[in-house]
CSV table of C-alpha atoms in Angstrom, one decimal:
chain,number,residue,atom,x,y,z
A,1,MET,CA,-70.8,6.8,1.8
A,2,ALA,CA,-68.1,9.4,0.8
A,3,LEU,CA,-66.4,8.5,4.0
A,4,LEU,CA,-66.2,4.7,3.1
A,5,THR,CA,-65.0,5.7,-0.4
A,6,THR,CA,-62.2,7.8,1.0
A,7,ASN,CA,-61.0,5.1,3.4
A,8,SER,CA,-61.3,2.5,0.5
A,9,SER,CA,-59.0,4.6,-1.7
A,10,GLN,CA,-56.6,5.3,1.0
A,11,SER,CA,-56.3,1.5,1.8
A,12,SER,CA,-56.0,0.7,-1.8
A,13,SER,CA,-53.3,3.1,-2.5
A,14,GLY,CA,-51.4,2.0,0.6
A,15,ARG,CA,-50.6,5.5,1.8
A,16,VAL,CA,-52.2,5.1,5.2
A,17,SER,CA,-51.9,1.4,6.0
A,18,THR,CA,-48.3,0.5,4.8
A,19,PRO,CA,-46.1,3.6,5.0
A,20,GLY,CA,-43.5,1.9,7.0
A,21,ALA,CA,-43.5,-1.4,5.1
A,22,LYS,CA,-42.2,0.2,1.9
A,23,LYS,CA,-39.7,2.6,3.7
A,24,ALA,CA,-38.2,-0.1,6.2
A,25,PRO,CA,-36.3,-2.2,3.7
A,26,GLY,CA,-34.7,0.8,2.0
A,27,PHE,CA,-33.8,2.3,5.4
A,28,ALA,CA,-32.3,-0.9,6.5
A,29,GLU,CA,-30.3,-1.4,3.3
A,30,ALA,CA,-29.0,2.2,3.7
A,31,GLN,CA,-27.9,1.5,7.2
A,32,LYS,CA,-26.2,-1.6,6.1
A,33,LEU,CA,-24.3,0.1,3.4
A,34,ALA,CA,-23.3,2.9,5.6
A,35,ARG,CA,-21.9,0.5,8.1
A,36,ILE,CA,-20.0,-1.3,5.5
A,37,ARG,CA,-18.6,1.9,4.3
A,38,ALA,CA,-17.6,2.8,7.7
A,39,LEU,CA,-15.8,-0.5,8.1
A,40,GLU,CA,-14.0,-0.2,4.9
A,41,LYS,CA,-12.5,3.2,6.1
A,42,VAL,CA,-11.5,1.5,9.3
A,43,SER,CA,-10.1,-1.5,7.7
A,44,LYS,CA,-7.1,0.5,6.2
A,45,LYS,CA,-6.2,2.0,9.6
A,46,ARG,CA,-6.9,-0.7,12.1
A,47,SER,CA,-4.5,-3.6,12.8
A,48,VAL,CA,-5.7,-7.3,13.3
A,49,LYS,CA,-5.1,-9.0,16.5
A,50,LEU,CA,-2.3,-11.7,16.2
A,51,ASP,CA,-4.6,-14.2,17.5
A,52,ASP,CA,-7.2,-13.7,14.7
A,53,LEU,CA,-4.4,-13.6,12.1
A,54,THR,CA,-3.0,-16.9,13.5
A,55,VAL,CA,-6.4,-18.6,13.1
A,56,PHE,CA,-6.8,-17.1,9.8
A,57,THR,CA,-3.4,-18.4,8.7
A,58,GLN,CA,-4.0,-21.9,10.2
A,59,GLN,CA,-7.4,-22.3,8.4
A,60,LEU,CA,-6.3,-20.9,5.1
A,61,ALA,CA,-3.5,-23.4,5.0
A,62,ALA,CA,-5.7,-26.3,5.9
A,63,MET,CA,-8.2,-25.3,3.2
A,64,LEU,CA,-5.7,-25.0,0.4
A,65,ASP,CA,-4.1,-28.3,1.5
A,66,ALA,CA,-7.6,-29.9,1.3
A,67,GLY,CA,-7.8,-28.8,-2.4
A,68,LEU,CA,-10.1,-25.7,-2.2
A,69,SER,CA,-9.3,-22.7,-4.4
A,70,LEU,CA,-7.8,-19.5,-2.9
A,71,VAL,CA,-10.9,-17.6,-3.6
A,72,THR,CA,-13.3,-20.2,-2.2
A,73,ALA,CA,-11.2,-20.6,1.0
A,74,LEU,CA,-11.2,-16.6,1.5
A,75,GLU,CA,-14.9,-16.5,1.0
A,76,SER,CA,-15.4,-19.1,3.7
A,77,LEU,CA,-13.1,-17.5,6.1
A,78,GLN,CA,-14.8,-14.1,5.4
A,79,GLU,CA,-18.0,-15.9,6.7
A,80,GLN,CA,-16.4,-17.3,9.7
A,81,THR,CA,-14.5,-14.3,10.9
A,82,GLN,CA,-15.8,-12.9,14.0
A,83,ASP,CA,-14.2,-9.5,13.7
A,84,PRO,CA,-16.2,-7.4,11.3
A,85,VAL,CA,-13.3,-5.1,10.3
A,86,PHE,CA,-11.0,-8.3,9.4
A,87,ALA,CA,-14.1,-9.8,7.5
A,88,VAL,CA,-14.1,-6.6,5.4
A,89,ILE,CA,-10.4,-7.0,4.8
A,90,ILE,CA,-10.7,-10.7,3.8
A,91,ARG,CA,-13.5,-9.7,1.4
A,92,GLU,CA,-11.5,-7.0,-0.3
A,93,VAL,CA,-8.5,-9.4,-0.6
A,94,LYS,CA,-10.9,-12.0,-2.0
A,95,ASN,CA,-12.3,-9.6,-4.6
A,96,ASP,CA,-8.7,-8.5,-5.8
A,97,VAL,CA,-7.7,-12.2,-6.1
A,98,ALA,CA,-10.9,-13.0,-8.0
A,99,THR,CA,-10.1,-10.2,-10.6
A,100,GLY,CA,-6.5,-11.6,-11.3
A,101,THR,CA,-4.4,-9.8,-8.6
A,102,SER,CA,-1.9,-11.8,-6.8
A,103,PHE,CA,-2.6,-12.8,-3.2
A,104,SER,CA,0.6,-11.1,-2.0
A,105,ALA,CA,-0.2,-7.9,-3.7
A,106,ALA,CA,-3.9,-8.0,-2.4
A,107,CYS,CA,-2.5,-8.3,1.2
A,108,ARG,CA,0.0,-5.6,0.7
A,109,LYS,CA,-2.7,-3.1,0.4
A,110,PHE,CA,-3.6,-3.7,4.1
A,111,PRO,CA,-0.2,-3.3,6.0
A,112,LYS,CA,-2.0,-3.0,9.3
A,113,ALA,CA,-3.5,-6.3,9.1
A,114,PHE,CA,-0.9,-8.4,7.2
A,115,PRO,CA,2.7,-7.7,8.4
A,116,ASN,CA,5.7,-7.9,6.1
A,117,LEU,CA,6.7,-11.2,7.2
A,118,PHE,CA,3.2,-12.6,6.0
A,119,VAL,CA,3.4,-10.8,2.7
A,120,SER,CA,6.9,-12.1,2.0
A,121,MET,CA,6.1,-15.5,3.1
A,122,VAL,CA,3.0,-15.3,0.6
A,123,GLU,CA,5.2,-14.3,-2.1
A,124,ALA,CA,7.6,-17.1,-1.6
A,125,GLY,CA,4.7,-19.6,-1.7
A,126,GLU,CA,3.5,-18.0,-4.9
A,127,ALA,CA,7.0,-18.3,-6.5
A,128,SER,CA,7.5,-21.9,-5.3
A,129,GLY,CA,3.8,-23.1,-5.9
A,130,ALA,CA,3.8,-24.4,-2.2
A,131,MET,CA,1.4,-22.0,-0.8
A,132,SER,CA,-0.2,-24.5,1.8
A,133,PRO,CA,3.1,-25.7,3.5
A,134,ILE,CA,4.5,-22.2,3.8
A,135,LEU,CA,1.3,-20.9,5.3
A,136,ALA,CA,1.5,-23.7,7.8
A,137,LYS,CA,4.9,-22.5,8.8
A,138,VAL,CA,3.8,-19.0,9.2
A,139,ALA,CA,0.9,-20.2,11.4
A,140,THR,CA,3.4,-22.0,13.6
A,141,TYR,CA,5.6,-19.1,13.8
A,142,PHE,CA,2.5,-16.8,14.9
A,143,GLU,CA,1.6,-19.5,17.4
A,144,ASP,CA,5.0,-19.3,18.8
A,145,ALA,CA,4.8,-15.4,18.9
A,146,VAL,CA,1.4,-15.6,20.6
A,147,LYS,CA,2.7,-18.0,23.3
A,148,LEU,CA,5.7,-15.8,23.9
A,149,SER,CA,3.7,-12.8,24.2
A,150,ARG,CA,1.3,-14.3,26.7
A,151,GLN,CA,4.2,-15.4,28.9
A,152,VAL,CA,5.6,-11.9,29.0
A,153,LYS,CA,2.1,-10.3,29.7
A,154,GLY,CA,1.3,-12.9,32.2
A,155,ALA,CA,4.2,-11.9,34.4
A,156,LEU,CA,3.1,-8.3,34.2
A,157,ILE,CA,-0.6,-8.8,35.0
A,158,TYR,CA,-0.1,-9.5,38.7
A,159,PRO,CA,1.9,-6.4,39.6
A,160,ILE,CA,-0.2,-4.2,37.4
A,161,VAL,CA,-3.4,-5.3,39.1
A,162,VAL,CA,-1.8,-5.0,42.6
A,163,LEU,CA,-0.5,-1.6,42.0
A,164,SER,CA,-3.7,-0.5,40.6
A,165,LEU,CA,-5.5,-1.6,43.6
A,166,ALA,CA,-3.0,0.1,45.8
A,167,VAL,CA,-3.6,3.4,43.9
A,168,VAL,CA,-7.3,3.0,44.3
A,169,LEU,CA,-7.1,2.2,48.1
A,170,ILE,CA,-4.6,5.2,48.7
A,171,ASN,CA,-6.9,7.6,47.0
A,172,VAL,CA,-9.8,6.4,48.9
A,173,MET,CA,-8.0,6.9,52.2
A,174,MET,CA,-6.7,10.3,51.1
A,175,ILE,CA,-10.1,11.7,49.9
A,176,PHE,CA,-12.6,10.0,52.4
A,177,VAL,CA,-10.8,8.7,55.4
A,178,ILE,CA,-8.2,11.1,56.4
A,179,PRO,CA,-10.4,14.2,56.2
A,180,ILE,CA,-12.6,12.5,58.9
A,181,PHE,CA,-9.5,12.1,61.2
A,182,ALA,CA,-8.4,15.6,60.5
A,183,ALA,CA,-11.6,17.1,61.5
A,184,PHE,CA,-11.4,15.1,64.7
A,185,PHE,CA,-7.9,16.2,65.5
A,186,THR,CA,-8.8,19.8,64.8
A,187,GLU,CA,-11.5,19.6,67.6
A,188,MET,CA,-8.7,18.2,69.9
A,189,GLY,CA,-6.8,21.3,69.6
A,190,LYS,CA,-3.5,19.6,70.1
A,191,ASP,CA,-0.3,20.0,68.4
A,192,LEU,CA,-0.1,17.1,65.8
A,193,PRO,CA,3.2,15.1,64.8
A,194,MET,CA,5.0,16.1,61.8
A,195,PRO,CA,4.1,12.7,59.7
A,196,THR,CA,0.3,13.5,60.6
A,197,LYS,CA,0.5,17.0,59.3
A,198,ILE,CA,2.3,16.0,56.1
A,199,LEU,CA,-0.4,13.3,55.4
A,200,ILE,CA,-3.2,15.8,56.2
A,201,SER,CA,-1.6,18.4,53.9
A,202,LEU,CA,-1.3,15.8,51.1
A,203,SER,CA,-5.0,14.8,51.6
A,204,GLY,CA,-6.1,18.5,51.3
A,205,GLY,CA,-3.8,19.0,48.3
A,206,ILE,CA,-5.3,15.9,46.5
A,207,GLN,CA,-8.8,17.1,47.1
A,208,LYS,CA,-8.2,20.5,45.9
A,209,TRP,CA,-5.8,19.8,43.0
A,210,TRP,CA,-7.0,16.3,41.8
A,211,TRP,CA,-7.8,17.7,38.6
A,212,LEU,CA,-4.3,19.1,37.9
A,213,GLY,CA,-2.9,15.5,38.8
A,214,LEU,CA,-5.1,14.0,36.1
A,215,LEU,CA,-4.1,16.7,33.7
A,216,ILE,CA,-0.4,16.2,34.5
A,217,GLY,CA,-0.7,12.4,34.0
A,218,PHE,CA,-2.4,12.8,30.7
A,219,LEU,CA,0.2,15.0,29.5
A,220,ILE,CA,3.0,12.8,30.5
A,221,TYR,CA,1.3,9.8,28.8
A,222,TYR,CA,0.6,11.7,25.6
A,223,ILE,CA,4.0,13.5,25.3
A,224,GLY,CA,5.8,10.4,26.6
A,225,GLY,CA,3.9,8.1,24.1
A,226,ASN,CA,4.7,10.4,21.1
A,227,PHE,CA,8.5,10.9,22.2
A,228,LEU,CA,8.9,7.0,22.4
A,229,ALA,CA,7.5,6.8,19.0
A,230,THR,CA,10.4,8.7,17.5
A,231,PRO,CA,13.7,7.1,16.7
A,232,LYS,CA,15.5,9.0,19.6
A,233,GLY,CA,12.7,7.9,22.0
A,234,ARG,CA,12.9,4.3,20.9
A,235,ILE,CA,16.7,4.1,21.4
A,236,ILE,CA,16.3,5.7,24.9
A,237,ARG,CA,13.5,3.3,25.7
A,238,ASP,CA,15.5,0.1,24.6
A,239,ARG,CA,18.6,1.2,26.5
A,240,ALA,CA,16.7,1.8,29.5
A,241,TYR,CA,15.1,-1.6,29.4
A,242,LEU,CA,18.4,-3.3,29.3
A,243,ARG,CA,19.6,-1.3,32.5
A,244,ILE,CA,16.7,-2.8,34.6
A,245,PRO,CA,17.6,-5.8,36.6
A,246,VAL,CA,16.0,-9.0,35.4
A,247,VAL,CA,13.7,-7.1,33.1
A,248,GLY,CA,16.6,-6.2,30.8
A,249,ASN,CA,17.7,-9.8,30.4
A,250,LEU,CA,14.0,-10.7,29.7
A,251,VAL,CA,13.9,-8.1,26.9
A,252,GLN,CA,17.2,-9.1,25.3
A,253,LYS,CA,16.2,-12.8,25.3
A,254,VAL,CA,12.8,-12.1,23.7
A,255,ALA,CA,14.4,-9.8,21.1
A,256,CYS,CA,17.0,-12.5,20.1
A,257,SER,CA,14.4,-15.3,20.0
A,258,ARG,CA,12.2,-13.2,17.7
A,259,PHE,CA,15.2,-12.5,15.4
A,260,CYS,CA,16.2,-16.2,15.1
A,261,ARG,CA,12.7,-17.4,14.8
A,262,THR,CA,11.9,-15.1,12.0
A,263,TYR,CA,15.1,-15.2,10.2
A,264,GLY,CA,15.0,-19.0,10.4
A,265,ILE,CA,11.5,-19.4,9.0
A,266,LEU,CA,12.2,-16.8,6.1
A,267,MET,CA,15.4,-18.6,5.1
A,268,ARG,CA,13.6,-22.0,5.3
A,269,SER,CA,10.8,-20.7,3.0
A,270,GLY,CA,13.4,-19.5,0.4
A,271,VAL,CA,13.1,-15.7,0.9
A,272,PRO,CA,16.4,-14.0,-0.2
A,273,ILE,CA,18.9,-13.4,2.6
A,274,LEU,CA,19.0,-9.5,2.3
A,275,ARG,CA,15.2,-9.4,2.0
A,276,SER,CA,14.9,-11.6,5.2
A,277,LEU,CA,17.0,-9.3,7.1
A,278,GLU,CA,14.9,-6.3,6.1
A,279,ILE,CA,11.8,-8.1,7.3
A,280,VAL,CA,13.5,-9.2,10.5
A,281,SER,CA,14.4,-5.6,11.1
A,282,ALA,CA,11.0,-4.3,10.5
A,283,ALA,CA,9.4,-7.2,12.8
A,284,SER,CA,11.7,-6.7,15.6
A,285,ASP,CA,10.6,-3.4,17.3
A,286,ASN,CA,14.0,-3.2,18.8
A,287,THR,CA,16.7,-0.5,17.9
A,288,PHE,CA,19.5,-3.0,18.8
A,289,ILE,CA,18.2,-5.6,16.3
A,290,GLU,CA,17.5,-3.0,13.6
A,291,ASP,CA,21.0,-1.6,13.9
A,292,ALA,CA,22.5,-5.1,13.6
A,293,CYS,CA,20.4,-6.1,10.7
A,294,LYS,CA,21.5,-3.0,8.8
A,295,ASP,CA,25.0,-4.0,9.6
A,296,PHE,CA,24.4,-7.5,8.6
A,297,ILE,CA,22.9,-6.4,5.3
A,298,ARG,CA,26.1,-4.1,4.5
A,299,ALA,CA,28.4,-6.9,5.3
A,300,ILE,CA,26.7,-9.8,3.5
A,301,SER,CA,26.2,-7.7,0.4
A,302,GLN,CA,30.1,-7.2,0.3
A,303,GLY,CA,30.6,-11.0,0.6
A,304,SER,CA,30.9,-11.6,4.5
A,305,MET,CA,29.4,-14.3,6.4
A,306,LEU,CA,26.9,-13.8,9.0
A,307,SER,CA,28.8,-15.4,11.6
A,308,GLU,CA,31.6,-13.0,11.0
A,309,VAL,CA,29.4,-10.1,11.7
A,310,VAL,CA,27.4,-11.2,14.7
A,311,PRO,CA,30.4,-11.0,17.2
A,312,ASN,CA,30.5,-7.3,16.4
A,313,HIS,CA,27.2,-6.6,18.3
A,314,PRO,CA,27.3,-7.5,22.1
A,315,PHE,CA,23.4,-7.5,22.1
A,316,PHE,CA,23.6,-11.1,20.8
A,317,PRO,CA,24.8,-13.7,23.3
A,318,PRO,CA,27.7,-15.9,22.3
A,319,ILE,CA,25.5,-18.8,21.6
A,320,VAL,CA,24.1,-17.0,18.5
A,321,LYS,CA,27.6,-16.5,17.0
A,322,ASN,CA,28.5,-20.2,17.7
A,323,MET,CA,25.2,-21.7,16.4
A,324,VAL,CA,25.2,-19.4,13.5
A,325,LYS,CA,28.7,-20.5,12.6
A,326,ALA,CA,27.9,-24.3,13.0
A,327,GLY,CA,24.9,-23.7,10.8
A,328,GLU,CA,26.9,-22.1,8.1
A,329,GLN,CA,29.3,-24.8,8.1
A,330,THR,CA,26.8,-27.7,7.8
A,331,GLY,CA,24.6,-25.7,5.4
A,332,ASN,CA,21.7,-26.0,7.9
A,333,ILE,CA,21.5,-22.5,9.2
A,334,ASP,CA,17.6,-22.3,9.5
A,335,SER,CA,17.5,-25.5,11.8
A,336,MET,CA,20.3,-23.9,13.9
A,337,LEU,CA,18.3,-20.6,14.2
A,338,ASP,CA,15.2,-22.5,15.4
A,339,ARG,CA,17.3,-24.5,18.0
A,340,ILE,CA,18.5,-21.0,19.2
A,341,ALA,CA,14.9,-19.6,19.4
A,342,ASP,CA,13.8,-22.7,21.3
A,343,PHE,CA,16.6,-22.3,23.8
A,344,PHE,CA,15.8,-18.7,24.4
A,345,ASP,CA,12.1,-19.6,24.8
A,346,SER,CA,13.0,-21.9,27.5
A,347,GLU,CA,15.1,-19.3,29.3
A,348,ILE,CA,12.4,-16.9,29.0
A,349,GLU,CA,10.0,-19.3,30.8
A,350,VAL,CA,12.6,-19.5,33.7
A,351,ILE,CA,13.1,-15.7,33.8
A,352,VAL,CA,9.5,-15.0,33.7
A,353,ALA,CA,8.8,-17.5,36.6
A,354,ALA,CA,11.6,-15.7,38.6
A,355,LEU,CA,10.2,-12.3,37.8
A,356,THR,CA,6.9,-13.4,39.0
A,357,LYS,CA,8.3,-14.7,42.4
A,358,LEU,CA,10.4,-11.7,42.8
A,359,MET,CA,7.4,-9.2,42.5
A,360,GLU,CA,5.5,-10.8,45.2
A,361,PRO,CA,7.8,-9.9,48.1
A,362,VAL,CA,8.6,-6.4,46.5
A,363,LEU,CA,4.9,-5.6,46.3
A,364,ILE,CA,4.1,-6.7,49.7
A,365,VAL,CA,7.0,-4.6,51.1
A,366,PHE,CA,5.8,-1.6,49.0
A,367,LEU,CA,2.2,-1.9,50.2
A,368,GLY,CA,3.2,-2.5,53.7
A,369,VAL,CA,5.4,0.6,53.8
A,370,VAL,CA,2.9,2.9,52.2
A,371,ILE,CA,-0.3,1.6,53.7
A,372,GLY,CA,1.3,1.0,57.1
A,373,GLY,CA,2.9,4.5,57.1
A,374,MET,CA,-0.4,6.1,56.3
A,375,VAL,CA,-2.3,4.3,59.2
A,376,THR,CA,0.7,4.9,61.5
A,377,ALA,CA,0.7,8.7,60.7
A,378,MET,CA,-3.0,8.9,61.5
A,379,PHE,CA,-3.0,7.2,64.8
A,380,LEU,CA,0.1,8.8,66.2
A,381,PRO,CA,-2.0,11.6,67.8
A,382,ILE,CA,-4.3,9.0,69.3
A,383,PHE,CA,-1.2,7.1,70.7
A,384,GLN,CA,0.1,10.5,72.2
A,385,LEU,CA,-3.3,11.4,73.6
A,386,ALA,CA,-3.6,7.8,75.3
A,387,SER,CA,0.0,8.2,76.6
A,388,ALA,CA,-0.9,11.7,78.1
A,389,ALA,CA,-4.0,10.3,79.8
A,390,LYS,CA,-2.1,7.5,81.4
A,391,GLY,CA,0.5,10.0,82.6
């Protein structure tokens, strides 16, 4: 009877039968809150993919054009976004806009997610009252940038994959295959040819000091990456790119296309000239363009025309000077810049196709020389032994 009373009291109080039922919701909410706070911390530091930003801009322009309010459109985009960090960023922007902050000021709090070009275009849209058309122009610009980036990356995928496979194959041969041949040659007791000795020595060095090679590679990657991030390192990088055959021409065309496309869309959207050049300089990621923009800003602020200053910078091809001059004479410089960018984009497609075709024979020759040389060096003693046996 006492036992039944005890069980009944424990069941009625819920201490035995439902301890997890009361703690589970609180624990789940705490986990969710911790995750949201972690995403909020990351949102200030992590950049957003250009593909995601393009989709965001396209959908936002379409929603505003359909008559939705900015807060409603941002709330809808927050729910649709697959990237959790970007969703947190959109939520923070939406909350700021809902409390009376301008859209451009809310976006400026997240410089890693929204570049200067986007923020400046939003400012122009807020000033002119034509937010939807300007966002549509920005989305088109981002689409062109994504297309251009994919073309360049597509040309690099094939050689990177082939070289990676070659490195893996060479290491497998050095670590696993060549030691077997070395043991066999040691049992023979014959004097080995010099290429075979060198290859066996390299194989032994790799097996013994592989960790040192990884450490040196990591140090080169780390120190080199930090150096290339400095102003002097960026100058050396850009100058080195221009000296590489075919690649230098590609880098120049890509930088000029980005300059013309960005400057044209900013001019068309009503952004002031000097501010446009500042944004172009920041978005170029090229020291030649940055130096040219500084010179352009200085000259234009003193009353000069852009066409008068462009010839002073040999980084820009003559077509840029001629088209800019024609645009200034007709008062339609933004359309001329778009035409120049389209021309450069067509040339980039040709260069990328030529570079891809050029890479194939170069890689085949490289693999033939390296792999073929290793195989020949390992079979030389066998060939000598066969010749001695015939003799």
